[in-house]
Amino acid sequence: MGVSIPPKEADRLKNIVDENGGSSDEFDSEGEASEGSEVSEVATEEDGGSSGDEDASTSDGSGLVDDEDENEGSEEGADANGSSSDDEKASASVDDGLESGEGSGDSDSERSEVAEESDSSEDEVAPRNTIGDVPLEWYKDEQHIGYDIKGKKITKKERQDKLDSFLASVDDSKNWRKIYDDYNDEDVELTKAEAKMISRLLNGKAPHADFDPYAPYVDWFKWDDAIHPLSNAPEPKRRFIPSKWEAKKVVKYVRAIRKGLIKFEKPKEEPRFYMLWGDDSGAADKTNHLSYIPAPKPKLPGHEESYNPSLEYIPTQEEINSYQLMYEEDRPKFIPKRFTSMRSIPAYEDAVKDSFERCLDLYLCPRVRKKRINIDPESLKPKLPSRKDLKPYPSTCYMEYIGHKGPVVSISTEFSGEWIASGSTDGTVRIWEVESGRCRKVWEFDEAVQYVAWNPMPEFPILAISVGQDAYLLNTGLGNEETQRKVGELLHVEAAKVSDDSS
Amino acid sequence: MTKKDTAKKTVAKLKKNKHYRPAGKKREGNAARYMTRSQAIKQLQVNLSVFRKLCILKGVFPREPKKKVKGNNQTYYHVKDIAFIQHDPLLEKLREQRAYQKKIHKALAKKNEDLATRLRTREPSYTLDRLIRERYPKFVDALRDLDDCLSMVHLFAALPAVERLKINVERVHSCRRLSHEWQAYVARCHKLRKVFVSVKGIYYQAEVEGQKITWLAPHAMQQVLPDDVNFSVMLTFVEFYETLLGFVNFRLYHSISVKYPPILDPRLEALAADLYALTRYMNGNTKRISEEQESGSTKPEHTRGQLEGAQFEESEHQLPSNEDRALMHLIEEDDDNDDDEDTKKCKKLFKNMKFYLSREVPRESLLFVIPAFGGVVSWEGDAAPFTEADQSITHQIVDRPSQGHMYLSREYIQPQWIYDCINFGVILEAHRYLVGRVPPPHLSPFVDNEAEGYFPDYAETIKRFEAAAKNEVLPMPGVGKDDLDDPQLLLAEGYLSRTEAIEVAERKKERATSEKQYLEDLKQEVQGHPDATASIAVEGAQVEEESSRPHLEQVAEDTDGTALMMMSRRNRGLFKAMKIAKDKKKAKVEKLKQRKKQIAEST
């Protein structure tokens, strides 16, 4: 546990410097003349530096010069004298001390100011040893550990061997408070207050127990009778406008960036490709998007697209000429060609165009899911019953109605199914009995009969026929007297007109 | 009374107006579900070209509504599709880009070159990975849609870079690289199944993860750039496809534990032997990984692996002579058990064959195809693995009218031989494909001849050859079952004396005849009962038929007619369409046959 604390060092150094300034002859007496003068020079300059605290720059400059001088001096010293190593080391150590004092000359003054303000460092006891902040191992092999204020050697204490020290420590109940101070070569016993302070510091509290960091703020200013603000000056404009100088600075930076004087680190380029489909397991969930219809794949090429197809795939010249006569839509898009070796295949001139058309199809064609039926077309036909299953139906000639001399054009069956009327091109209309094949009645006309039709009403068995330009209603004379009378009445009313040959 | 009249009139009016919607009622049906393109553009507040781009990138396509409310000559988009586009950040990004372009334009117009260049360095950009994931939620989906992607990328890899059309060099290069990476994967894993050299280019078909992927690579020639093609549309597609293929490649490479993107030997790359460099990279990489895995298993193997690794790492200027053997070895070694039947077959097709490509053959295609089927290949040119003088070369592929100096130890064949062998799955006889000959017709492997109804001559020849080859290779059926089956074999092996062999042969003959007899009996028995009656009936029918053949034909026609009449209207239409298609096909086949006849007559 090093007891020497840096802020105290400042004081110590100051002391040394004062000492030097005060009595340089002490050094002279010990070291050689040349070296002594060197040291004194340094000391005086140092004095100037420390005295001119307010002018920091000059003190700095002198410090630099001082450094060089000091180095030279030590070299010279090494060259010039072959004096005892003790002396040289002593002087060197002093030099070092000076130098360190000088190096922190600027901060030194500040520190001293701080020290003045704080009351804690005032009552500190200066250390016994004056060697300064040098590694203690330099004195490892020496008889002394350093020098006291007077410049006398401080000889090392005789060390107890470990067993004795251990026994002593066991006996002594206050041993835990004892600390060995390397620097001054003495045992220090901490007081109880000090030990407490250390423990408080270790716990991260304020060192003094009576210090309350959270004490309520005491406003010492007397506000009671004040009617006016402390300052009546209006808020200056500069508090409301952006700083011009800052703006200028920003512009300067911006310009520098634009010119490329200030360069930024490029953002780290991430790899463009990564594992996009890490695990497909989670991807199964379907969002409420519409179902995706994949585009149909392009048709695969057939034999005719080969560079060397069989001869029969190549159209003859006549066929190629005939394509010109076709509509453009019907014309085959690809005409097979044959090349006898692979080296003679030229570039396909429509490669880009085909690809472009495919692109258009992909993004412009409406896509619809269609079910393509791949069945034998014959299976679409309904199954007809076989002819055999449709029996019984007349399969032989049962009855012949003989009488017409020309082809029969029209047939009509009477409502009851008893009679058939037929009209023929020979100009006759006949009524047949269905059962017997007997011809009941015959009418003869000049022209071919075109159509024959029974009256669908059962109570009026009238036959209508068309012959040439005329239509006739014929009384067939079928049925009983009652019906005949009715028919007669019906036709009689019209009889005059019928006889007039009106159509 | 008058009030009622007016009410009636309005109702009549309403009925007249087809798409009338009462004030409080929601739009519904087709009118609400679909919108025309111009409506969509208006809604999205973009111009047509941006809309086009969005549609392409998002994979939105028009739909076919049942009722076209706005008329027949409009394109209709689904409202949901448009909303889908509208909610995409890409839309905003494209707008941003447009605004940024305006800035640049303005700077240029003010002659502020400096500002313009500075602005150009930080243009807003967008990535498409999210879209890809959205469109293809599973990897298989992406593979299913890869056909167009591959064709397009291969096409752009062959296009010249034209600044006027905005086809820049980087795009062409990246397309080229991506296509090679894909090919390297397919070759490495022996996934290629069929190759077809057509006038339009070379069609390849691979089977990856159960998906058949077919793509067209144009011939390595200067491509024609027509004027009536809108390249901006194509470039948008390529942009998407590039990203897609990149991700697919990444995934595929990852699946065989090879790092992606691959780092290639710069020397090979400079010599435009990308594909070869890639194969080497993959082989080297997988080798190293497997090496790491099985390090310490057996010492000799380990050392050999190290050797090969060293070979690869050197990127040596002079390839050691045993390089190809090392490659061969790799192909042999990774005999994965999880390969399916096809892959195994493909792996072994060109096994133990060594090819050498002449200057004039299509190198890129063959460099891809031959290793995919287990062969080892080299070419004439720099960085080739072995030279022409190599004595172990079994086949030299040439495509010139005559070859000057010929090594006796190898066959000189035309490139078509390779493709035909692949398509038929057997090693064909080389004599038809020798130098200077006109090779036999190159048939498409994608055609099902039986379905088509026409067998080209060469297909039949090959079929016979295949059958013969099978007989040769396959053991005679039944050898395993009965040793006595083939006395010749036994004799040859010296198991039996001659007399014994004869005896065995006789016995075998006897057995065969008895077996035949038995089979026939069995057949009769099975068919016997119905057959007995049926044959009589048939005889009767025949007699009848002879007496009244025209009559029967008439009957058949009539029944056909009635059947047609009895079909529903829809089915009849379908039937007629099918018939037309069938007739067309028939006519085509007829035409082929006719032409064939003509050719035969003329020669």
Coordinates of N, CA, C and O in Angstrom, one line a residue, chain B residues 117-228:
Chain B
T117 N -22.8 14.7 -59.8 CA -22.0 13.6 -59.5 C -22.1 13.2 -58.0 O -22.1 12.0 -57.7
R118 N -22.1 14.2 -57.2 CA -22.2 13.9 -55.8 C -23.5 13.2 -55.4 O -23.6 12.2 -54.7
L119 N -24.6 13.7 -56.1 CA -25.9 13.1 -55.8 C -25.9 11.7 -56.3 O -26.5 10.8 -55.7
R120 N -25.2 11.5 -57.4 CA -25.3 10.1 -58.0 C -24.6 9.1 -57.1 O -24.9 7.9 -57.2
T121 N -23.7 9.5 -56.3 CA -23.0 8.6 -55.5 C -23.9 8.0 -54.4 O -23.7 6.9 -53.9
R122 N -25.0 8.7 -54.1 CA -25.8 8.2 -53.0 C -27.3 8.1 -53.5 O -28.2 8.7 -52.8
E123 N -27.5 7.4 -54.6 CA -28.9 7.2 -55.0 C -29.6 6.2 -54.1 O -29.0 5.2 -53.7
P124 N -30.9 6.5 -53.8 CA -31.6 5.5 -53.0 C -31.7 4.2 -53.8 O -32.0 4.2 -55.0
S125 N -31.6 3.1 -53.1 CA -31.7 1.8 -53.8 C -32.7 0.9 -53.0 O -33.0 1.3 -51.9
Y126 N -33.0 -0.2 -53.6 CA -33.9 -1.1 -52.9 C -33.5 -2.5 -53.1 O -32.7 -2.8 -54.1
T127 N -33.9 -3.4 -52.3 CA -33.5 -4.8 -52.4 C -34.8 -5.6 -52.6 O -35.9 -5.2 -52.2
L128 N -34.6 -6.7 -53.3 CA -35.8 -7.5 -53.6 C -36.0 -8.8 -52.8 O -36.9 -9.6 -53.1
D129 N -35.1 -9.0 -51.9 CA -35.1 -10.3 -51.1 C -36.5 -10.5 -50.4 O -37.0 -11.6 -50.4
R130 N -37.0 -9.4 -49.9 CA -38.3 -9.6 -49.2 C -39.4 -10.0 -50.2 O -40.2 -10.9 -49.9
L131 N -39.3 -9.4 -51.4 CA -40.3 -9.8 -52.4 C -40.2 -11.2 -52.8 O -41.2 -11.9 -53.0
I132 N -39.0 -11.7 -52.9 CA -38.8 -13.1 -53.3 C -39.4 -14.0 -52.2 O -40.1 -15.0 -52.5
R133 N -39.1 -13.7 -51.0 CA -39.6 -14.5 -49.9 C -41.1 -14.5 -49.9 O -41.8 -15.5 -49.6
E134 N -41.7 -13.3 -50.2 CA -43.1 -13.2 -50.3 C -43.7 -14.0 -51.4 O -44.8 -14.6 -51.2
R135 N -43.1 -13.9 -52.5 CA -43.7 -14.6 -53.7 C -43.4 -16.1 -53.6 O -44.2 -16.9 -54.1
Y136 N -42.3 -16.5 -53.1 CA -42.0 -17.9 -53.0 C -41.8 -18.3 -51.6 O -40.6 -18.3 -51.1
P137 N -42.8 -18.5 -50.8 CA -42.6 -18.8 -49.4 C -41.8 -20.0 -49.1 O -41.1 -20.1 -48.1
K138 N -41.8 -21.0 -50.1 CA -41.0 -22.2 -49.9 C -40.0 -22.2 -51.0 O -40.2 -21.7 -52.1
F139 N -38.9 -22.9 -50.7 CA -37.8 -23.1 -51.7 C -38.3 -23.8 -53.0 O -38.0 -23.5 -54.1
V140 N -39.2 -24.8 -52.7 CA -39.7 -25.5 -53.9 C -40.5 -24.6 -54.8 O -40.5 -24.8 -56.0
D141 N -41.2 -23.7 -54.2 CA -42.0 -22.8 -55.1 C -41.1 -22.0 -56.0 O -41.4 -21.9 -57.2
A142 N -40.0 -21.6 -55.5 CA -39.0 -20.9 -56.3 C -38.5 -21.8 -57.4 O -38.3 -21.3 -58.5
L143 N -38.2 -23.0 -57.1 CA -37.6 -23.9 -58.1 C -38.7 -24.2 -59.2 O -38.3 -24.3 -60.3
R144 N -39.9 -24.2 -58.8 CA -41.0 -24.5 -59.7 C -41.1 -23.4 -60.8 O -41.4 -23.6 -61.9
D145 N -40.8 -22.2 -60.3 CA -40.9 -21.0 -61.2 C -39.6 -20.6 -61.9 O -39.4 -19.5 -62.4
L146 N -38.6 -21.5 -61.8 CA -37.2 -21.1 -62.2 C -37.0 -21.2 -63.7 O -36.0 -20.6 -64.2
D147 N -37.9 -21.8 -64.5 CA -37.7 -22.0 -65.9 C -37.4 -20.7 -66.6 O -36.4 -20.5 -67.3
D148 N -38.4 -19.7 -66.4 CA -38.2 -18.5 -67.1 C -37.0 -17.7 -66.7 O -36.3 -17.1 -67.4
C149 N -36.8 -17.8 -65.4 CA -35.7 -17.1 -64.8 C -34.4 -17.5 -65.4 O -33.6 -16.7 -65.9
L150 N -34.2 -18.9 -65.5 CA -32.9 -19.4 -66.1 C -32.8 -19.0 -67.5 O -31.7 -18.6 -68.0
S151 N -33.9 -19.1 -68.3 CA -33.8 -18.8 -69.7 C -33.4 -17.3 -69.9 O -32.5 -17.0 -70.7
M152 N -34.0 -16.5 -69.1 CA -33.7 -15.1 -69.2 C -32.3 -14.7 -68.9 O -31.6 -14.0 -69.6
V153 N -31.9 -15.3 -67.8 CA -30.5 -15.0 -67.3 C -29.5 -15.5 -68.3 O -28.5 -14.9 -68.6
H154 N -29.8 -16.7 -68.9 CA -28.8 -17.2 -69.9 C -28.8 -16.4 -71.2 O -27.8 -16.2 -71.8
L155 N -30.0 -15.9 -71.5 CA -30.1 -15.0 -72.7 C -29.3 -13.7 -72.4 O -28.5 -13.3 -73.3
F156 N -29.5 -13.1 -71.3 CA -28.8 -11.9 -71.0 C -27.3 -12.1 -70.8 O -26.5 -11.2 -71.1
A157 N -26.9 -13.3 -70.5 CA -25.5 -13.6 -70.4 C -24.8 -13.6 -71.8 O -23.6 -13.4 -71.9
A158 N -25.7 -13.8 -72.8 CA -25.1 -13.8 -74.2 C -25.3 -12.5 -74.9 O -24.8 -12.4 -76.0
L159 N -26.0 -11.6 -74.3 CA -26.3 -10.3 -75.0 C -25.1 -9.4 -74.9 O -24.3 -9.4 -74.0
P160 N -24.9 -8.5 -75.9 CA -23.9 -7.5 -75.8 C -24.3 -6.4 -74.9 O -25.5 -6.1 -74.8
A161 N -23.4 -5.8 -74.3 CA -23.7 -4.6 -73.4 C -23.9 -3.4 -74.3 O -23.0 -3.0 -75.0
V162 N -25.1 -2.9 -74.3 CA -25.4 -1.7 -75.1 C -25.9 -0.6 -74.2 O -26.9 -0.8 -73.5
E163 N -25.2 0.5 -74.2 CA -25.5 1.6 -73.3 C -26.9 2.2 -73.7 O -27.6 2.6 -72.8
R164 N -27.1 2.3 -74.9 CA -28.3 2.9 -75.4 C -29.6 2.2 -74.9 O -30.6 2.8 -74.5
L165 N -29.5 0.9 -74.7 CA -30.6 0.1 -74.3 C -30.6 -0.1 -72.8 O -31.3 -0.9 -72.2
K166 N -29.6 0.5 -72.1 CA -29.4 0.4 -70.7 C -29.0 -1.1 -70.3 O -29.3 -1.5 -69.2
I167 N -28.5 -1.8 -71.2 CA -28.0 -3.1 -70.8 C -26.5 -2.9 -70.4 O -25.7 -2.8 -71.3
N168 N -26.2 -2.7 -69.2 CA -24.9 -2.4 -68.9 C -24.0 -3.6 -68.6 O -24.5 -4.7 -68.5
V169 N -22.7 -3.4 -68.6 CA -21.8 -4.5 -68.5 C -21.9 -5.3 -67.2 O -21.8 -6.5 -67.3
E170 N -22.2 -4.6 -66.1 CA -22.3 -5.3 -64.9 C -23.4 -6.3 -64.9 O -23.3 -7.4 -64.4
R171 N -24.5 -5.9 -65.5 CA -25.7 -6.8 -65.6 C -25.3 -8.0 -66.4 O -25.6 -9.2 -65.9
V172 N -24.7 -7.8 -67.5 CA -24.3 -9.0 -68.4 C -23.4 -9.9 -67.6 O -23.5 -11.1 -67.6
H173 N -22.4 -9.3 -66.9 CA -21.4 -10.1 -66.2 C -22.1 -10.9 -65.1 O -21.8 -12.1 -64.9
S174 N -22.9 -10.2 -64.4 CA -23.6 -10.9 -63.2 C -24.5 -12.0 -63.7 O -24.5 -13.1 -63.1
C175 N -25.1 -11.8 -64.9 CA -26.0 -12.9 -65.4 C -25.1 -14.0 -65.8 O -25.4 -15.2 -65.6
R176 N -24.0 -13.7 -66.4 CA -23.1 -14.8 -66.9 C -22.6 -15.6 -65.7 O -22.6 -16.8 -65.7
R177 N -22.2 -14.9 -64.7 CA -21.7 -15.5 -63.5 C -22.8 -16.4 -62.8 O -22.5 -17.5 -62.4
L178 N -23.9 -15.8 -62.7 CA -25.0 -16.6 -62.0 C -25.3 -17.8 -62.8 O -25.6 -18.9 -62.3
S179 N -25.4 -17.7 -64.2 CA -25.7 -18.9 -65.0 C -24.6 -19.9 -64.8 O -24.9 -21.1 -64.7
H180 N -23.4 -19.5 -64.7 CA -22.3 -20.5 -64.5 C -22.4 -21.1 -63.2 O -22.1 -22.3 -63.1
E181 N -22.7 -20.3 -62.2 CA -22.9 -20.9 -60.9 C -23.9 -22.0 -60.8 O -23.8 -23.1 -60.3
W182 N -25.0 -21.7 -61.5 CA -26.1 -22.6 -61.5 C -25.6 -23.9 -62.3 O -25.9 -25.0 -61.8
Q183 N -25.0 -23.7 -63.4 CA -24.5 -24.9 -64.2 C -23.5 -25.7 -63.4 O -23.6 -26.9 -63.4
A184 N -22.7 -25.0 -62.6 CA -21.7 -25.7 -61.8 C -22.3 -26.6 -60.8 O -22.0 -27.7 -60.6
Y185 N -23.4 -26.0 -60.2 CA -24.1 -26.8 -59.2 C -24.7 -28.1 -59.9 O -24.6 -29.2 -59.4
V186 N -25.4 -27.8 -61.0 CA -26.1 -28.9 -61.7 C -25.1 -30.0 -62.1 O -25.4 -31.2 -61.9
A187 N -24.0 -29.5 -62.6 CA -23.0 -30.5 -63.0 C -22.4 -31.2 -61.8 O -22.2 -32.5 -61.9
R188 N -22.1 -30.5 -60.8 CA -21.5 -31.1 -59.6 C -22.4 -32.2 -59.0 O -21.9 -33.2 -58.6
C189 N -23.7 -31.9 -59.0 CA -24.6 -32.9 -58.3 C -25.2 -33.8 -59.3 O -26.2 -34.5 -59.0
H190 N -24.8 -33.7 -60.6 CA -25.3 -34.6 -61.6 C -26.8 -34.6 -61.7 O -27.5 -35.6 -61.7
K191 N -27.3 -33.4 -61.8 CA -28.8 -33.2 -61.8 C -29.3 -33.1 -63.2 O -30.5 -33.0 -63.4
L192 N -28.4 -32.9 -64.2 CA -28.9 -32.7 -65.6 C -29.5 -34.0 -66.1 O -29.0 -35.1 -65.8
R193 N -30.6 -33.9 -66.8 CA -31.3 -35.0 -67.3 C -31.3 -35.1 -68.9 O -31.0 -36.1 -69.5
K194 N -31.6 -34.0 -69.5 CA -31.8 -34.0 -71.0 C -31.2 -32.8 -71.6 O -31.2 -31.7 -70.9
V195 N -30.7 -32.9 -72.8 CA -30.1 -31.8 -73.5 C -30.6 -31.9 -74.9 O -30.7 -33.0 -75.5
F196 N -31.0 -30.7 -75.5 CA -31.5 -30.8 -76.8 C -31.0 -29.6 -77.6 O -31.2 -28.4 -77.2
V197 N -30.3 -29.8 -78.7 CA -29.7 -28.7 -79.5 C -30.8 -28.4 -80.5 O -31.1 -29.1 -81.4
S198 N -31.3 -27.2 -80.4 CA -32.3 -26.8 -81.3 C -31.8 -25.6 -82.1 O -30.7 -25.1 -81.8
V199 N -32.6 -25.1 -83.1 CA -32.1 -23.9 -83.8 C -32.2 -22.7 -82.9 O -31.4 -21.8 -83.0
K200 N -33.1 -22.7 -81.9 CA -33.2 -21.6 -81.1 C -32.1 -21.5 -80.0 O -32.0 -20.4 -79.4
G201 N -31.5 -22.6 -79.7 CA -30.5 -22.6 -78.7 C -30.4 -24.0 -78.1 O -30.9 -24.9 -78.8
I202 N -29.8 -24.1 -77.0 CA -29.7 -25.5 -76.4 C -30.6 -25.5 -75.2 O -30.6 -24.7 -74.3
Y203 N -31.5 -26.5 -75.3 CA -32.4 -26.7 -74.1 C -31.8 -27.7 -73.2 O -31.3 -28.7 -73.6
Y204 N -31.8 -27.3 -71.9 CA -31.3 -28.3 -70.9 C -32.5 -28.6 -69.9 O -33.3 -27.7 -69.7
Q205 N -32.5 -29.8 -69.5 CA -33.5 -30.1 -68.4 C -32.8 -30.7 -67.2 O -32.1 -31.7 -67.4
A206 N -33.0 -30.1 -66.1 CA -32.4 -30.7 -64.9 C -33.6 -31.0 -63.9 O -34.7 -30.5 -64.0
E207 N -33.2 -31.9 -63.0 CA -34.2 -32.2 -62.0 C -33.6 -31.9 -60.6 O -32.7 -32.6 -60.1
V208 N -34.1 -30.8 -60.0 CA -33.6 -30.4 -58.7 C -34.7 -30.5 -57.7 O -35.8 -29.9 -57.9
E209 N -34.4 -31.3 -56.7 CA -35.4 -31.5 -55.6 C -36.8 -31.9 -56.1 O -37.8 -31.3 -55.7
G210 N -36.7 -32.8 -57.1 CA -38.0 -33.3 -57.6 C -38.7 -32.4 -58.6 O -39.7 -32.7 -59.1
Q211 N -38.1 -31.2 -58.9 CA -38.7 -30.3 -59.9 C -38.0 -30.4 -61.2 O -36.7 -30.3 -61.2
K212 N -38.7 -30.6 -62.2 CA -38.1 -30.6 -63.6 C -37.9 -29.1 -64.0 O -38.9 -28.4 -64.2
I213 N -36.7 -28.7 -64.2 CA -36.5 -27.3 -64.6 C -35.9 -27.3 -66.0 O -34.8 -28.0 -66.2
T214 N -36.5 -26.7 -66.9 CA -36.0 -26.7 -68.3 C -35.7 -25.2 -68.7 O -36.4 -24.3 -68.3
W215 N -34.5 -25.1 -69.3 CA -34.2 -23.7 -69.7 C -33.5 -23.7 -71.0 O -33.0 -24.8 -71.5
L216 N -33.5 -22.6 -71.7 CA -32.9 -22.5 -73.0 C -31.7 -21.5 -72.9 O -31.8 -20.4 -72.5
A217 N -30.6 -22.0 -73.4 CA -29.4 -21.2 -73.4 C -29.1 -20.9 -74.9 O -29.0 -21.8 -75.7
P218 N -29.0 -19.7 -75.3 CA -28.8 -19.4 -76.7 C -27.4 -19.8 -77.2 O -26.5 -20.0 -76.3
H219 N -27.3 -20.0 -78.5 CA -26.0 -20.4 -79.0 C -25.0 -19.3 -78.7 O -25.4 -18.1 -78.7
A220 N -23.8 -19.6 -78.5 CA -22.8 -18.6 -78.2 C -22.4 -17.8 -79.5 O -21.4 -18.0 -80.2
M221 N -23.3 -16.9 -79.9 CA -23.1 -16.1 -81.1 C -23.5 -14.7 -80.7 O -24.1 -14.4 -79.7
Q222 N -23.2 -13.8 -81.6 CA -23.6 -12.4 -81.5 C -25.1 -12.4 -81.6 O -25.7 -12.8 -82.6
Q223 N -25.8 -11.9 -80.6 CA -27.3 -11.9 -80.6 C -27.8 -10.7 -81.4 O -27.2 -9.6 -81.3
V224 N -29.0 -10.8 -82.0 CA -29.6 -9.7 -82.7 C -30.5 -9.0 -81.7 O -31.2 -9.6 -80.9
L225 N -30.4 -7.7 -81.6 CA -31.2 -6.9 -80.8 C -32.3 -6.2 -81.6 O -32.0 -5.2 -82.3
P226 N -33.5 -6.7 -81.6 CA -34.5 -6.1 -82.5 C -35.0 -4.7 -81.9 O -34.8 -4.5 -80.7
D227 N -35.6 -3.9 -82.8 CA -36.0 -2.6 -82.3 C -37.3 -2.6 -81.7 O -37.6 -1.7 -80.9
D228 N -38.2 -3.6 -82.0 CA -39.5 -3.6 -81.5 C -39.7 -4.3 -80.2 O -40.7 -4.9 -79.9

